[in-house]
mmCIF file of N, CA and C in Angstrom:
data_model
loop_
_atom_site.group_PDB
_atom_site.id
_atom_site.type_symbol
_atom_site.label_atom_id
_atom_site.label_comp_id
_atom_site.label_asym_id
_atom_site.label_seq_id
_atom_site.Cartn_x
_atom_site.Cartn_y
_atom_site.Cartn_z
ATOM 1 N N MET A 11 0.810 -1.183 0.000
ATOM 2 C CA MET A 11 0.000 0.000 0.000
ATOM 3 C C MET A 11 0.859 1.255 0.000
ATOM 4 N N GLY A 12 2.122 1.172 -0.363
ATOM 5 C CA GLY A 12 2.980 2.341 -0.456
ATOM 6 C C GLY A 12 2.652 3.135 -1.693
ATOM 7 N N GLU A 13 3.102 4.356 -1.690
ATOM 8 C CA GLU A 13 2.832 5.220 -2.824
ATOM 9 C C GLU A 13 3.761 4.877 -3.969
ATOM 10 N N ASP A 14 3.267 5.012 -5.150
ATOM 11 C CA ASP A 14 4.045 4.809 -6.354
ATOM 12 C C ASP A 14 5.005 5.983 -6.485
ATOM 13 N N PRO A 15 6.286 5.759 -6.791
ATOM 14 C CA PRO A 15 7.237 6.866 -6.914
ATOM 15 C C PRO A 15 6.797 7.913 -7.938
ATOM 16 N N GLU A 16 6.098 7.503 -8.992
ATOM 17 C CA GLU A 16 5.628 8.463 -9.988
ATOM 18 C C GLU A 16 4.580 9.402 -9.386
ATOM 19 N N ASP A 17 3.687 8.850 -8.541
ATOM 20 C CA ASP A 17 2.672 9.683 -7.893
ATOM 21 C C ASP A 17 3.315 10.728 -6.986
ATOM 22 N N GLN A 18 4.374 10.310 -6.297
ATOM 23 C CA GLN A 18 5.057 11.222 -5.393
ATOM 24 C C GLN A 18 5.736 12.344 -6.188
ATOM 25 N N GLU A 19 6.332 12.026 -7.313
ATOM 26 C CA GLU A 19 6.956 13.051 -8.143
ATOM 27 C C GLU A 19 5.916 14.032 -8.662
ATOM 28 N N ASP A 20 4.719 13.520 -9.042
ATOM 29 C CA ASP A 20 3.664 14.387 -9.533
ATOM 30 C C ASP A 20 3.239 15.391 -8.471
ATOM 31 N N GLU A 21 3.178 14.945 -7.215
ATOM 32 C CA GLU A 21 2.792 15.840 -6.128
ATOM 33 C C GLU A 21 3.835 16.926 -5.919
ATOM 34 N N ASP A 22 5.130 16.585 -6.101
ATOM 35 C CA ASP A 22 6.193 17.553 -5.917
ATOM 36 C C ASP A 22 6.203 18.606 -7.018
ATOM 37 N N GLN A 23 5.687 18.280 -8.190
ATOM 38 C CA GLN A 23 5.745 19.175 -9.337
ATOM 39 C C GLN A 23 4.380 19.789 -9.658
ATOM 40 N N VAL A 24 3.561 20.009 -8.662
ATOM 41 C CA VAL A 24 2.248 20.609 -8.849
ATOM 42 C C VAL A 24 2.428 22.038 -9.355
ATOM 43 N N VAL A 25 1.681 22.392 -10.371
ATOM 44 C CA VAL A 25 1.739 23.750 -10.902
ATOM 45 C C VAL A 25 0.894 24.638 -10.002
ATOM 46 N N ARG A 26 1.515 25.702 -9.494
ATOM 47 C CA ARG A 26 0.831 26.611 -8.592
ATOM 48 C C ARG A 26 0.641 27.949 -9.314
ATOM 49 N N LYS A 27 -0.524 28.539 -9.110
ATOM 50 C CA LYS A 27 -0.847 29.785 -9.805
ATOM 51 C C LYS A 27 -1.325 30.836 -8.805
ATOM 52 N N GLY A 28 -1.120 32.091 -9.151
ATOM 53 C CA GLY A 28 -1.666 33.210 -8.386
ATOM 54 C C GLY A 28 -1.213 33.255 -6.942
ATOM 55 N N ASP A 29 -2.187 33.477 -6.056
ATOM 56 C CA ASP A 29 -1.904 33.615 -4.625
ATOM 57 C C ASP A 29 -1.313 32.346 -4.045
ATOM 58 N N ASP A 30 -1.737 31.205 -4.576
ATOM 59 C CA ASP A 30 -1.216 29.932 -4.097
ATOM 60 C C ASP A 30 0.281 29.849 -4.348
ATOM 61 N N ALA A 31 0.735 30.312 -5.507
ATOM 62 C CA ALA A 31 2.155 30.282 -5.834
ATOM 63 C C ALA A 31 2.940 31.207 -4.912
ATOM 64 N N LYS A 32 2.384 32.404 -4.653
ATOM 65 C CA LYS A 32 3.055 33.351 -3.761
ATOM 66 C C LYS A 32 3.180 32.779 -2.351
ATOM 67 N N ALA A 33 2.087 32.211 -1.872
ATOM 68 C CA ALA A 33 2.093 31.631 -0.522
ATOM 69 C C ALA A 33 3.080 30.478 -0.439
ATOM 70 N N HIS A 34 3.101 29.641 -1.470
ATOM 71 C CA HIS A 34 4.020 28.501 -1.489
ATOM 72 C C HIS A 34 5.467 28.979 -1.465
ATOM 73 N N LYS A 35 5.757 30.023 -2.251
ATOM 74 C CA LYS A 35 7.110 30.565 -2.306
ATOM 75 C C LYS A 35 7.531 31.117 -0.940
ATOM 76 N N GLU A 36 6.615 31.866 -0.282
ATOM 77 C CA GLU A 36 6.923 32.424 1.031
ATOM 78 C C GLU A 36 7.129 31.322 2.073
ATOM 79 N N LEU A 37 6.287 30.300 2.022
ATOM 80 C CA LEU A 37 6.449 29.186 2.960
ATOM 81 C C LEU A 37 7.774 28.473 2.737
ATOM 82 N N ASN A 38 8.164 28.341 1.505
ATOM 83 C CA ASN A 38 9.445 27.702 1.216
ATOM 84 C C ASN A 38 10.601 28.518 1.765
ATOM 85 N N LYS A 39 10.494 29.845 1.697
ATOM 86 C CA LYS A 39 11.536 30.699 2.272
ATOM 87 C C LYS A 39 11.640 30.475 3.780
ATOM 88 N N LEU A 40 10.484 30.376 4.424
ATOM 89 C CA LEU A 40 10.455 30.196 5.874
ATOM 90 C C LEU A 40 10.856 28.788 6.281
ATOM 91 N N GLY A 41 10.336 27.819 5.557
ATOM 92 C CA GLY A 41 10.535 26.433 5.944
ATOM 93 C C GLY A 41 11.810 25.824 5.431
ATOM 94 N N GLY A 42 12.484 26.473 4.508
ATOM 95 C CA GLY A 42 13.726 25.929 4.002
ATOM 96 C C GLY A 42 13.511 24.740 3.108
ATOM 97 N N ASP A 43 12.754 24.883 2.087
ATOM 98 C CA ASP A 43 12.499 23.816 1.128
ATOM 99 C C ASP A 43 13.640 23.761 0.111
ATOM 100 N N MET A 44 13.695 22.755 -0.687
ATOM 101 C CA MET A 44 14.612 22.615 -1.807
ATOM 102 C C MET A 44 16.054 22.333 -1.368
ATOM 103 N N GLY A 45 16.260 21.865 -0.184
ATOM 104 C CA GLY A 45 17.578 21.438 0.245
ATOM 105 C C GLY A 45 18.525 22.561 0.640
ATOM 106 N N ASN A 46 18.131 23.791 0.608
ATOM 107 C CA ASN A 46 19.021 24.874 1.008
ATOM 108 C C ASN A 46 18.519 25.511 2.301
ATOM 109 N N GLU A 47 18.287 24.670 3.282
ATOM 110 C CA GLU A 47 17.782 25.136 4.571
ATOM 111 C C GLU A 47 18.851 25.931 5.301
ATOM 112 N N LYS A 48 18.411 26.947 6.041
ATOM 113 C CA LYS A 48 19.325 27.766 6.819
ATOM 114 C C LYS A 48 19.262 27.320 8.268
ATOM 115 N N GLU A 49 20.392 27.397 8.930
ATOM 116 C CA GLU A 49 20.444 27.074 10.346
ATOM 117 C C GLU A 49 19.891 28.260 11.131
ATOM 118 N N VAL A 50 19.126 27.969 12.155
ATOM 119 C CA VAL A 50 18.593 29.011 13.017
ATOM 120 C C VAL A 50 19.449 29.048 14.272
ATOM 121 N N ASP A 51 19.946 30.224 14.588
ATOM 122 C CA ASP A 51 20.738 30.401 15.800
ATOM 123 C C ASP A 51 19.775 30.433 16.980
ATOM 124 N N THR A 52 19.710 29.343 17.718
ATOM 125 C CA THR A 52 18.754 29.252 18.824
ATOM 126 C C THR A 52 19.049 30.272 19.911
ATOM 127 N N GLY A 53 20.294 30.633 20.064
ATOM 128 C CA GLY A 53 20.647 31.645 21.058
ATOM 129 C C GLY A 53 20.033 32.986 20.716
ATOM 130 N N LYS A 54 20.143 33.366 19.438
ATOM 131 C CA LYS A 54 19.557 34.637 19.006
ATOM 132 C C LYS A 54 18.037 34.594 19.108
ATOM 133 N N ALA A 55 17.466 33.467 18.745
ATOM 134 C CA ALA A 55 16.010 33.316 18.826
ATOM 135 C C ALA A 55 15.547 33.421 20.280
ATOM 136 N N GLN A 56 16.275 32.778 21.168
ATOM 137 C CA GLN A 56 15.933 32.818 22.592
ATOM 138 C C GLN A 56 16.053 34.243 23.132
ATOM 139 N N ASP A 57 17.117 34.957 22.712
ATOM 140 C CA ASP A 57 17.290 36.346 23.149
ATOM 141 C C ASP A 57 16.143 37.224 22.657
ATOM 142 N N ALA A 58 15.733 37.025 21.404
ATOM 143 C CA ALA A 58 14.638 37.812 20.844
ATOM 144 C C ALA A 58 13.339 37.543 21.600
ATOM 145 N N LEU A 59 13.075 36.279 21.908
ATOM 146 C CA LEU A 59 11.874 35.936 22.664
ATOM 147 C C LEU A 59 11.912 36.532 24.067
ATOM 148 N N GLU A 60 13.076 36.529 24.659
ATOM 149 C CA GLU A 60 13.229 37.091 26.001
ATOM 150 C C GLU A 60 12.983 38.600 25.985
ATOM 151 N N LYS A 61 13.492 39.288 24.950
ATOM 152 C CA LYS A 61 13.266 40.731 24.828
ATOM 153 C C LYS A 61 11.781 41.029 24.654
ATOM 154 N N LEU A 62 11.105 40.235 23.833
ATOM 155 C CA LEU A 62 9.673 40.416 23.645
ATOM 156 C C LEU A 62 8.915 40.210 24.947
ATOM 157 N N SER A 63 9.302 39.184 25.673
ATOM 158 C CA SER A 63 8.652 38.894 26.950
ATOM 159 C C SER A 63 8.879 40.036 27.943
ATOM 160 N N ASN A 64 10.103 40.538 28.002
ATOM 161 C CA ASN A 64 10.407 41.647 28.915
ATOM 162 C C ASN A 64 9.642 42.903 28.534
ATOM 163 N N ALA A 65 9.529 43.167 27.237
ATOM 164 C CA ALA A 65 8.789 44.342 26.780
ATOM 165 C C ALA A 65 7.314 44.216 27.140
ATOM 166 N N ALA A 66 6.766 43.032 26.986
ATOM 167 C CA ALA A 66 5.361 42.806 27.322
ATOM 168 C C ALA A 66 5.132 42.985 28.820
ATOM 169 N N GLU A 67 6.051 42.496 29.618
ATOM 170 C CA GLU A 67 5.933 42.640 31.071
ATOM 171 C C GLU A 67 6.031 44.114 31.481
ATOM 172 N N ALA A 68 6.935 44.857 30.851
ATOM 173 C CA ALA A 68 7.095 46.280 31.166
ATOM 174 C C ALA A 68 5.833 47.047 30.784
ATOM 175 N N GLU A 69 5.255 46.712 29.639
ATOM 176 C CA GLU A 69 4.025 47.375 29.206
ATOM 177 C C GLU A 69 2.883 47.068 30.166
ATOM 178 N N LYS A 70 2.806 45.835 30.599
ATOM 179 C CA LYS A 70 1.760 45.434 31.540
ATOM 180 C C LYS A 70 1.927 46.170 32.880
ATOM 181 N N ALA A 71 3.162 46.303 33.335
ATOM 182 C CA ALA A 71 3.432 47.006 34.588
ATOM 183 C C ALA A 71 3.075 48.489 34.467
ATOM 184 N N ALA A 72 3.369 49.083 33.307
ATOM 185 C CA ALA A 72 3.046 50.494 33.096
ATOM 186 C C ALA A 72 1.532 50.704 33.086
ATOM 187 N N LYS A 73 0.808 49.798 32.464
ATOM 188 C CA LYS A 73 -0.657 49.899 32.444
ATOM 189 C C LYS A 73 -1.221 49.760 33.849
ATOM 190 N N LEU A 74 -0.682 48.841 34.615
ATOM 191 C CA LEU A 74 -1.141 48.640 35.992
ATOM 192 C C LEU A 74 -0.876 49.891 36.834
ATOM 193 N N GLU A 75 0.287 50.487 36.652
ATOM 194 C CA GLU A 75 0.626 51.709 37.380
ATOM 195 C C GLU A 75 -0.323 52.840 36.994
ATOM 196 N N ARG A 76 -0.645 52.954 35.713
ATOM 197 C CA ARG A 76 -1.579 53.992 35.237
ATOM 198 C C ARG A 76 -2.965 53.791 35.850
ATOM 199 N N GLU A 77 -3.406 52.532 35.908
ATOM 200 C CA GLU A 77 -4.707 52.227 36.506
ATOM 201 C C GLU A 77 -4.731 52.601 37.988
ATOM 202 N N LYS A 78 -3.633 52.369 38.684
ATOM 203 C CA LYS A 78 -3.555 52.738 40.099
ATOM 204 C C LYS A 78 -3.647 54.246 40.268
ATOM 205 N N GLU A 79 -2.959 54.989 39.375
ATOM 206 C CA GLU A 79 -3.009 56.444 39.435
ATOM 207 C C GLU A 79 -4.423 56.954 39.171
ATOM 208 N N LEU A 80 -5.087 56.381 38.189
ATOM 209 C CA LEU A 80 -6.452 56.805 37.862
ATOM 210 C C LEU A 80 -7.424 56.482 38.995
ATOM 211 N N ALA A 81 -7.189 55.364 39.678
ATOM 212 C CA ALA A 81 -8.080 54.965 40.773
ATOM 213 C C ALA A 81 -8.007 55.947 41.934
ATOM 214 N N LYS A 82 -6.892 56.659 42.076
ATOM 215 C CA LYS A 82 -6.723 57.620 43.165
ATOM 216 C C LYS A 82 -7.497 58.917 42.927
ATOM 217 N N VAL A 83 -7.867 59.180 41.677
ATOM 218 C CA VAL A 83 -8.557 60.433 41.350
ATOM 219 C C VAL A 83 -9.975 60.385 41.905
ATOM 220 N N LYS A 84 -10.331 61.430 42.665
ATOM 221 C CA LYS A 84 -11.681 61.538 43.243
ATOM 222 C C LYS A 84 -12.620 62.128 42.201
ATOM 223 N N ILE A 85 -13.789 61.493 42.050
ATOM 224 C CA ILE A 85 -14.789 62.007 41.112
ATOM 225 C C ILE A 85 -16.139 62.090 41.825
ATOM 226 N N ALA A 86 -16.937 63.052 41.421
ATOM 227 C CA ALA A 86 -18.260 63.244 42.028
ATOM 228 C C ALA A 86 -19.300 62.447 41.242
ATOM 229 N N LYS A 87 -20.224 61.878 41.968
ATOM 230 C CA LYS A 87 -21.305 61.097 41.352
ATOM 231 C C LYS A 87 -22.108 61.962 40.382
ATOM 232 N N GLU A 88 -22.325 63.224 40.755
ATOM 233 C CA GLU A 88 -23.080 64.132 39.889
ATOM 234 C C GLU A 88 -22.373 64.348 38.548
ATOM 235 N N ASP A 89 -21.045 64.414 38.597
ATOM 236 C CA ASP A 89 -20.273 64.599 37.367
ATOM 237 C C ASP A 89 -20.385 63.378 36.458
ATOM 238 N N VAL A 90 -20.364 62.205 37.076
ATOM 239 C CA VAL A 90 -20.518 60.970 36.301
ATOM 240 C C VAL A 90 -21.886 60.956 35.627
ATOM 241 N N GLU A 91 -22.909 61.298 36.386
ATOM 242 C CA GLU A 91 -24.274 61.309 35.839
ATOM 243 C C GLU A 91 -24.419 62.350 34.734
ATOM 244 N N LEU A 92 -23.768 63.506 34.903
ATOM 245 C CA LEU A 92 -23.811 64.548 33.882
ATOM 246 C C LEU A 92 -23.203 64.040 32.573
ATOM 247 N N ILE A 93 -22.048 63.432 32.652
ATOM 248 C CA ILE A 93 -21.381 62.939 31.444
ATOM 249 C C ILE A 93 -22.167 61.795 30.821
ATOM 250 N N MET A 94 -22.725 60.941 31.656
ATOM 251 C CA MET A 94 -23.546 59.840 31.134
ATOM 252 C C MET A 94 -24.740 60.398 30.355
ATOM 253 N N ALA A 95 -25.380 61.420 30.899
ATOM 254 C CA ALA A 95 -26.573 61.985 30.272
ATOM 255 C C ALA A 95 -26.221 62.766 29.004
ATOM 256 N N GLU A 96 -25.189 63.590 29.082
ATOM 257 C CA GLU A 96 -24.842 64.457 27.956
ATOM 258 C C GLU A 96 -24.221 63.692 26.782
ATOM 259 N N MET A 97 -23.406 62.709 27.081
ATOM 260 C CA MET A 97 -22.681 62.008 26.019
ATOM 261 C C MET A 97 -23.225 60.600 25.754
ATOM 262 N N GLU A 98 -24.269 60.226 26.468
ATOM 263 C CA GLU A 98 -24.893 58.904 26.314
ATOM 264 C C GLU A 98 -23.865 57.780 26.434
ATOM 265 N N LEU A 99 -23.152 57.807 27.547
ATOM 266 C CA LEU A 99 -22.123 56.805 27.822
ATOM 267 C C LEU A 99 -22.540 55.912 28.977
ATOM 268 N N GLU A 100 -21.913 54.762 29.037
ATOM 269 C CA GLU A 100 -22.100 53.881 30.188
ATOM 270 C C GLU A 100 -21.350 54.477 31.377
ATOM 271 N N GLU A 101 -21.747 54.066 32.556
ATOM 272 C CA GLU A 101 -21.155 54.626 33.773
ATOM 273 C C GLU A 101 -19.646 54.393 33.836
ATOM 274 N N ALA A 102 -19.192 53.204 33.475
ATOM 275 C CA ALA A 102 -17.768 52.885 33.552
ATOM 276 C C ALA A 102 -16.949 53.794 32.627
ATOM 277 N N LYS A 103 -17.459 54.037 31.428
ATOM 278 C CA LYS A 103 -16.759 54.901 30.474
ATOM 279 C C LYS A 103 -16.746 56.342 30.971
ATOM 280 N N ALA A 104 -17.861 56.802 31.517
ATOM 281 C CA ALA A 104 -17.935 58.164 32.044
ATOM 282 C C ALA A 104 -16.948 58.347 33.200
ATOM 283 N N GLU A 105 -16.882 57.370 34.077
ATOM 284 C CA GLU A 105 -15.935 57.432 35.197
ATOM 285 C C GLU A 105 -14.500 57.464 34.686
ATOM 286 N N ARG A 106 -14.209 56.641 33.696
ATOM 287 C CA ARG A 106 -12.854 56.567 33.142
ATOM 288 C C ARG A 106 -12.434 57.912 32.553
ATOM 289 N N VAL A 107 -13.306 58.525 31.775
ATOM 290 C CA VAL A 107 -12.983 59.812 31.161
ATOM 291 C C VAL A 107 -12.794 60.881 32.225
ATOM 292 N N LEU A 108 -13.627 60.869 33.234
ATOM 293 C CA LEU A 108 -13.468 61.831 34.332
ATOM 294 C C LEU A 108 -12.135 61.635 35.043
ATOM 295 N N ARG A 109 -11.786 60.406 35.332
ATOM 296 C CA ARG A 109 -10.517 60.124 36.011
ATOM 297 C C ARG A 109 -9.325 60.559 35.146
ATOM 298 N N GLU A 110 -9.415 60.307 33.845
ATOM 299 C CA GLU A 110 -8.325 60.696 32.944
ATOM 300 C C GLU A 110 -8.166 62.209 32.869
ATOM 301 N N ASN A 111 -9.227 62.941 33.223
ATOM 302 C CA ASN A 111 -9.193 64.406 33.204
ATOM 303 C C ASN A 111 -9.213 64.982 34.614
ATOM 304 N N ASP A 112 -8.660 64.252 35.547
ATOM 305 C CA ASP A 112 -8.495 64.677 36.941
ATOM 306 C C ASP A 112 -9.799 65.089 37.610
ATOM 307 N N GLY A 113 -10.899 64.449 37.237
ATOM 308 C CA GLY A 113 -12.184 64.708 37.867
ATOM 309 C C GLY A 113 -12.865 65.984 37.383
ATOM 310 N N ASP A 114 -12.320 66.639 36.382
ATOM 311 C CA ASP A 114 -12.880 67.885 35.852
ATOM 312 C C ASP A 114 -13.915 67.549 34.776
ATOM 313 N N PRO A 115 -15.212 67.787 35.068
ATOM 314 C CA PRO A 115 -16.248 67.407 34.102
ATOM 315 C C PRO A 115 -16.184 68.203 32.795
ATOM 316 N N ILE A 116 -15.771 69.465 32.865
ATOM 317 C CA ILE A 116 -15.678 70.276 31.651
ATOM 318 C C ILE A 116 -14.564 69.745 30.744
ATOM 319 N N ALA A 117 -13.425 69.445 31.333
ATOM 320 C CA ALA A 117 -12.311 68.889 30.551
ATOM 321 C C ALA A 117 -12.684 67.520 29.985
ATOM 322 N N ALA A 118 -13.414 66.728 30.759
ATOM 323 C CA ALA A 118 -13.836 65.404 30.297
ATOM 324 C C ALA A 118 -14.781 65.527 29.108
ATOM 325 N N LEU A 119 -15.732 66.459 29.196
ATOM 326 C CA LEU A 119 -16.655 66.674 28.077
ATOM 327 C C LEU A 119 -15.916 67.158 26.834
ATOM 328 N N ARG A 120 -14.967 68.075 27.030
ATOM 329 C CA ARG A 120 -14.168 68.548 25.892
ATOM 330 C C ARG A 120 -13.389 67.397 25.245
ATOM 331 N N ALA A 121 -12.812 66.552 26.080
ATOM 332 C CA ALA A 121 -12.045 65.423 25.559
ATOM 333 C C ALA A 121 -12.933 64.503 24.742
ATOM 334 N N LEU A 122 -14.136 64.260 25.219
ATOM 335 C CA LEU A 122 -15.059 63.393 24.487
ATOM 336 C C LEU A 122 -15.518 64.030 23.173
ATOM 337 N N VAL A 123 -15.757 65.321 23.185
ATOM 338 C CA VAL A 123 -16.213 66.000 21.980
ATOM 339 C C VAL A 123 -15.092 66.044 20.934
ATOM 340 N N ASN A 124 -13.867 66.204 21.384
ATOM 341 C CA ASN A 124 -12.732 66.333 20.469
ATOM 342 C C ASN A 124 -12.180 64.998 19.982
ATOM 343 N N LYS A 125 -12.734 63.897 20.420
ATOM 344 C CA LYS A 125 -12.240 62.581 19.972
ATOM 345 C C LYS A 125 -12.500 62.364 18.531
#
């Protein structure tokens, strides 16, 4: 039940057209087809992955710090209700905009209008 060598050769010589040909060519570049495979320096790959991981962690820490700063901003319930009514926003979004504008409802409304 093995494959006939002629059938296998036919599969290797499939004529590819259009987008399929482009995709096949790009995959061959990545996968190293045709016997001219390139060696991948695992050390460099590991370093690149580590840098990406560190950058992601730093970004996450910065976002967490920003959220902590915003949580410290005092906002009035009346201001939240005003922004909700005037801009037809959900309460969470209205609170967020107010906090980003240091609890100033006028600045928050301006920020929303200028978006």
